[in-house]
Amino acid sequence: FLQFVFHTYTTGFTLVNGNGTAKSEEYSVQQKQVFLSLGAVSYAACIGALPVFFMNRYTLKSPVAQLVVRKLLHAPLLGLMTAFTVAVVRSPEFEKGIEVMDRNGKVVGISKNAGEKAVRETALSRAALFGTAFFLPSVLMYFVERVNFAKTPRALASMRMMMITAVLAGMLPVSLSIFPQCGEIKRADLEPEILSSTEETEFFYNRGI
């Protein structure tokens, strides 16, 4: 349930903060896109909970299994599923394309290649944000538990939450700056129909968040 809530929030954020291209009514949030989003959220939540389900189902109680499933595997899997939901939710951008502008801000065409690049960069930055924000605290908490620094379960939970908040706050500006908001795409990477209408050599697009 918590996985579902988390992916629902990030998916809603992605829907609102995608590329702002307004080509036609077809680009608005359609019923199909909403269904795709619900499917992506459900799939990501199930995949995220699958390791713990198998561990409980087959009673894997060894320290190694506990360490891998509960401490190490959760974070990269969460980052991967977050990137997956970004790709699904923003699929219209690489299916129909986004606006490409010259250095003066003039729109020169609609490019699917630019849309694919924008979605890929956003998915990678989102995976880096949440993957690191949950992986690093898990590693730190492992050593905290080993040295018995926190004496009670409540103290452990509070310390873990503080670490996640601190890492998340530190990673947020880093993930947003990995790729520029105003992305650049090479002339050779654009479609021929766009190149035939302009002699510009530098092209830009809005990546979204």
CSV table of C-alpha atoms in Angstrom, one decimal:
chain,number,residue,atom,x,y,z
A,1,PHE,CA,0.0,0.0,0.0
A,2,LEU,CA,2.8,2.4,0.9
A,3,GLN,CA,4.5,1.6,-2.4
A,4,PHE,CA,1.3,2.4,-4.3
A,5,VAL,CA,0.9,5.7,-2.4
A,6,PHE,CA,4.5,6.7,-3.2
A,7,HIS,CA,4.3,5.9,-6.9
A,8,THR,CA,0.9,7.6,-7.2
A,9,TYR,CA,2.4,10.8,-5.8
A,10,THR,CA,5.4,10.7,-8.1
A,11,THR,CA,3.3,9.8,-11.1
A,12,GLY,CA,0.9,12.7,-10.4
A,13,PHE,CA,3.9,15.0,-10.1
A,14,THR,CA,5.2,13.8,-13.4
A,15,LEU,CA,1.9,14.3,-15.2
A,16,VAL,CA,1.7,17.9,-14.0
A,17,ASN,CA,5.4,18.8,-14.7
A,18,GLY,CA,6.0,17.2,-18.0
A,19,ASN,CA,7.0,19.1,-21.2
A,20,GLY,CA,4.6,22.0,-21.8
A,21,THR,CA,4.3,21.5,-25.5
A,22,ALA,CA,0.7,22.4,-26.7
A,23,LYS,CA,0.5,21.1,-30.2
A,24,SER,CA,-3.2,20.1,-30.1
A,25,GLU,CA,-5.9,18.8,-27.9
A,26,GLU,CA,-4.3,15.3,-28.4
A,27,TYR,CA,-1.5,16.3,-26.1
A,28,SER,CA,-3.7,17.0,-23.1
A,29,VAL,CA,-4.0,14.3,-20.4
A,30,GLN,CA,-6.2,11.8,-22.1
A,31,GLN,CA,-8.1,8.9,-20.6
A,32,LYS,CA,-5.6,6.5,-22.2
A,33,GLN,CA,-2.7,8.3,-20.4
A,34,VAL,CA,-4.6,8.1,-17.1
A,35,PHE,CA,-5.1,4.4,-17.5
A,36,LEU,CA,-1.4,3.9,-18.5
A,37,SER,CA,-0.5,5.8,-15.3
A,38,LEU,CA,-2.7,3.7,-13.1
A,39,GLY,CA,-1.2,0.6,-14.7
A,40,ALA,CA,2.4,1.8,-14.2
A,41,VAL,CA,1.7,2.7,-10.6
A,42,SER,CA,0.1,-0.7,-9.9
A,43,TYR,CA,3.0,-2.5,-11.6
A,44,ALA,CA,5.7,-0.5,-9.9
A,45,ALA,CA,4.1,-1.0,-6.4
A,46,CYS,CA,3.8,-4.8,-7.0
A,47,ILE,CA,7.4,-5.1,-8.2
A,48,GLY,CA,8.6,-3.0,-5.3
A,49,ALA,CA,6.9,-5.2,-2.7
A,50,LEU,CA,7.8,-8.5,-4.5
A,51,PRO,CA,11.1,-9.2,-2.7
A,52,VAL,CA,9.6,-8.8,0.7
A,53,PHE,CA,6.7,-11.0,-0.3
A,54,PHE,CA,9.0,-13.8,-1.4
A,55,MET,CA,11.1,-13.4,1.7
A,56,ASN,CA,8.1,-13.7,4.0
A,57,ARG,CA,6.5,-16.4,1.8
A,58,TYR,CA,9.5,-18.7,1.9
A,59,THR,CA,10.6,-17.6,5.4
A,60,LEU,CA,14.0,-16.4,4.5
A,61,LYS,CA,15.3,-15.4,7.9
A,62,SER,CA,19.0,-15.5,7.4
A,63,PRO,CA,20.9,-12.2,8.1
A,64,VAL,CA,22.2,-12.1,4.5
A,65,ALA,CA,18.6,-12.3,3.1
A,66,GLN,CA,17.4,-9.7,5.5
A,67,LEU,CA,20.3,-7.4,4.5
A,68,VAL,CA,19.9,-7.8,0.8
A,69,VAL,CA,16.1,-7.6,0.6
A,70,ARG,CA,15.3,-5.1,3.3
A,71,LYS,CA,18.5,-2.9,3.2
A,72,LEU,CA,20.1,-3.1,-0.3
A,73,LEU,CA,17.6,-4.3,-2.9
A,74,HIS,CA,14.8,-1.9,-2.0
A,75,ALA,CA,16.5,1.3,-3.0
A,76,PRO,CA,17.7,0.5,-6.5
A,77,LEU,CA,14.4,-1.3,-7.2
A,78,LEU,CA,12.6,1.8,-6.1
A,79,GLY,CA,14.8,4.0,-8.3
A,80,LEU,CA,14.2,1.7,-11.3
A,81,MET,CA,10.5,1.7,-10.9
A,82,THR,CA,10.4,5.4,-10.5
A,83,ALA,CA,12.2,5.8,-13.8
A,84,PHE,CA,9.7,3.3,-15.4
A,85,THR,CA,6.7,5.3,-14.3
A,86,VAL,CA,8.3,8.5,-15.7
A,87,ALA,CA,8.7,6.8,-19.1
A,88,VAL,CA,5.2,5.5,-19.1
A,89,VAL,CA,3.5,8.7,-18.0
A,90,ARG,CA,5.4,10.9,-20.4
A,91,SER,CA,5.2,8.4,-23.3
A,92,PRO,CA,3.2,10.9,-25.5
A,93,GLU,CA,6.3,13.1,-25.6
A,94,PHE,CA,8.4,10.6,-27.5
A,95,GLU,CA,5.4,9.2,-29.4
A,96,LYS,CA,4.2,12.5,-30.7
A,97,GLY,CA,7.2,14.8,-30.1
A,98,ILE,CA,7.9,18.1,-28.3
A,99,GLU,CA,8.6,21.6,-29.5
A,100,VAL,CA,12.2,22.4,-30.5
A,101,MET,CA,13.5,26.0,-30.5
A,102,ASP,CA,16.4,27.8,-32.0
A,103,ARG,CA,18.7,30.0,-29.9
A,104,ASN,CA,16.3,32.9,-30.1
A,105,GLY,CA,13.4,30.9,-28.7
A,106,LYS,CA,11.6,30.5,-32.0
A,107,VAL,CA,9.8,27.1,-32.4
A,108,VAL,CA,11.2,25.4,-35.5
A,109,GLY,CA,9.3,22.1,-35.3
A,110,ILE,CA,8.1,19.1,-33.3
A,111,SER,CA,10.7,16.4,-32.6
A,112,LYS,CA,10.1,12.9,-31.4
A,113,ASN,CA,13.9,12.5,-30.9
A,114,ALA,CA,13.9,15.5,-28.6
A,115,GLY,CA,10.9,14.1,-26.7
A,116,GLU,CA,12.8,10.8,-26.2
A,117,LYS,CA,15.9,12.6,-25.0
A,118,ALA,CA,13.8,14.7,-22.5
A,119,VAL,CA,12.0,11.7,-21.1
A,120,ARG,CA,15.2,9.7,-20.8
A,121,GLU,CA,17.0,12.4,-18.9
A,122,THR,CA,14.1,13.0,-16.6
A,123,ALA,CA,13.8,9.3,-15.8
A,124,LEU,CA,17.5,9.0,-15.0
A,125,SER,CA,17.5,12.1,-12.8
A,126,ARG,CA,14.4,10.7,-10.9
A,127,ALA,CA,16.0,7.3,-10.5
A,128,ALA,CA,19.2,9.0,-9.1
A,129,LEU,CA,17.2,11.1,-6.7
A,130,PHE,CA,15.1,8.3,-5.1
A,131,GLY,CA,17.6,5.5,-5.5
A,132,THR,CA,20.3,7.4,-3.6
A,133,ALA,CA,17.8,8.9,-1.1
A,134,PHE,CA,16.8,5.4,0.1
A,135,PHE,CA,20.0,3.5,-0.5
A,136,LEU,CA,22.5,5.6,1.4
A,137,PRO,CA,20.4,5.8,4.6
A,138,SER,CA,19.9,2.0,4.5
A,139,VAL,CA,23.7,1.5,4.4
A,140,LEU,CA,24.3,4.0,7.2
A,141,MET,CA,21.5,2.5,9.3
A,142,TYR,CA,23.1,-1.0,8.9
A,143,PHE,CA,26.3,0.3,10.6
A,144,VAL,CA,24.2,2.2,13.2
A,145,GLU,CA,22.5,-1.1,14.1
A,146,ARG,CA,25.8,-3.0,14.2
A,147,VAL,CA,27.3,-0.7,16.8
A,148,ASN,CA,24.0,-0.5,18.7
A,149,PHE,CA,24.0,3.3,18.6
A,150,ALA,CA,20.2,3.6,18.9
A,151,LYS,CA,18.9,1.7,21.9
A,152,THR,CA,15.2,1.5,21.0
A,153,PRO,CA,13.1,0.8,17.9
A,154,ARG,CA,11.6,4.2,18.0
A,155,ALA,CA,15.1,5.8,18.1
A,156,LEU,CA,16.1,3.7,15.1
A,157,ALA,CA,13.0,4.7,13.2
A,158,SER,CA,13.5,8.4,14.0
A,159,MET,CA,17.2,8.3,13.0
A,160,ARG,CA,16.3,6.5,9.7
A,161,MET,CA,13.7,9.2,8.9
A,162,MET,CA,16.2,12.0,9.6
A,163,MET,CA,18.8,10.4,7.4
A,164,ILE,CA,16.3,9.9,4.5
A,165,THR,CA,15.2,13.5,4.9
A,166,ALA,CA,18.7,14.8,4.9
A,167,VAL,CA,19.9,12.8,1.9
A,168,LEU,CA,16.7,13.6,0.0
A,169,ALA,CA,17.2,17.3,0.7
A,170,GLY,CA,20.8,17.1,-0.5
A,171,MET,CA,20.0,15.0,-3.6
A,172,LEU,CA,17.1,17.1,-4.8
A,173,PRO,CA,19.2,20.0,-6.2
A,174,VAL,CA,21.8,17.5,-7.5
A,175,SER,CA,19.2,15.5,-9.4
A,176,LEU,CA,17.6,18.6,-10.9
A,177,SER,CA,21.1,19.8,-12.1
A,178,ILE,CA,22.3,16.6,-13.6
A,179,PHE,CA,20.6,17.6,-16.8
A,180,PRO,CA,19.8,21.3,-17.7
A,181,GLN,CA,16.1,22.3,-17.7
A,182,CYS,CA,16.6,23.8,-21.1
A,183,GLY,CA,18.1,20.8,-22.9
A,184,GLU,CA,20.2,21.0,-26.1
A,185,ILE,CA,20.0,18.6,-29.0
A,186,LYS,CA,22.4,18.3,-31.9
A,187,ARG,CA,21.3,19.1,-35.4
A,188,ALA,CA,22.3,15.6,-36.5
A,189,ASP,CA,19.9,14.1,-34.0
A,190,LEU,CA,16.8,15.9,-35.4
A,191,GLU,CA,14.3,14.7,-38.0
A,192,PRO,CA,15.0,15.7,-41.6
A,193,GLU,CA,11.7,17.6,-41.9
A,194,ILE,CA,12.9,20.0,-39.2
A,195,LEU,CA,16.4,20.4,-40.7
A,196,SER,CA,14.9,21.2,-44.1
A,197,SER,CA,13.1,24.3,-42.7
A,198,THR,CA,16.1,26.0,-40.9
A,199,GLU,CA,19.8,26.5,-41.1
A,200,GLU,CA,20.3,26.8,-37.4
A,201,THR,CA,22.9,24.6,-35.7
A,202,GLU,CA,21.8,24.8,-32.1
A,203,PHE,CA,18.4,23.6,-30.9
A,204,PHE,CA,16.8,23.5,-27.5
A,205,TYR,CA,13.8,22.0,-25.8
A,206,ASN,CA,12.1,22.1,-22.4
A,207,ARG,CA,13.0,18.9,-20.5
A,208,GLY,CA,10.3,19.2,-17.8
A,209,ILE,CA,10.8,18.0,-14.2
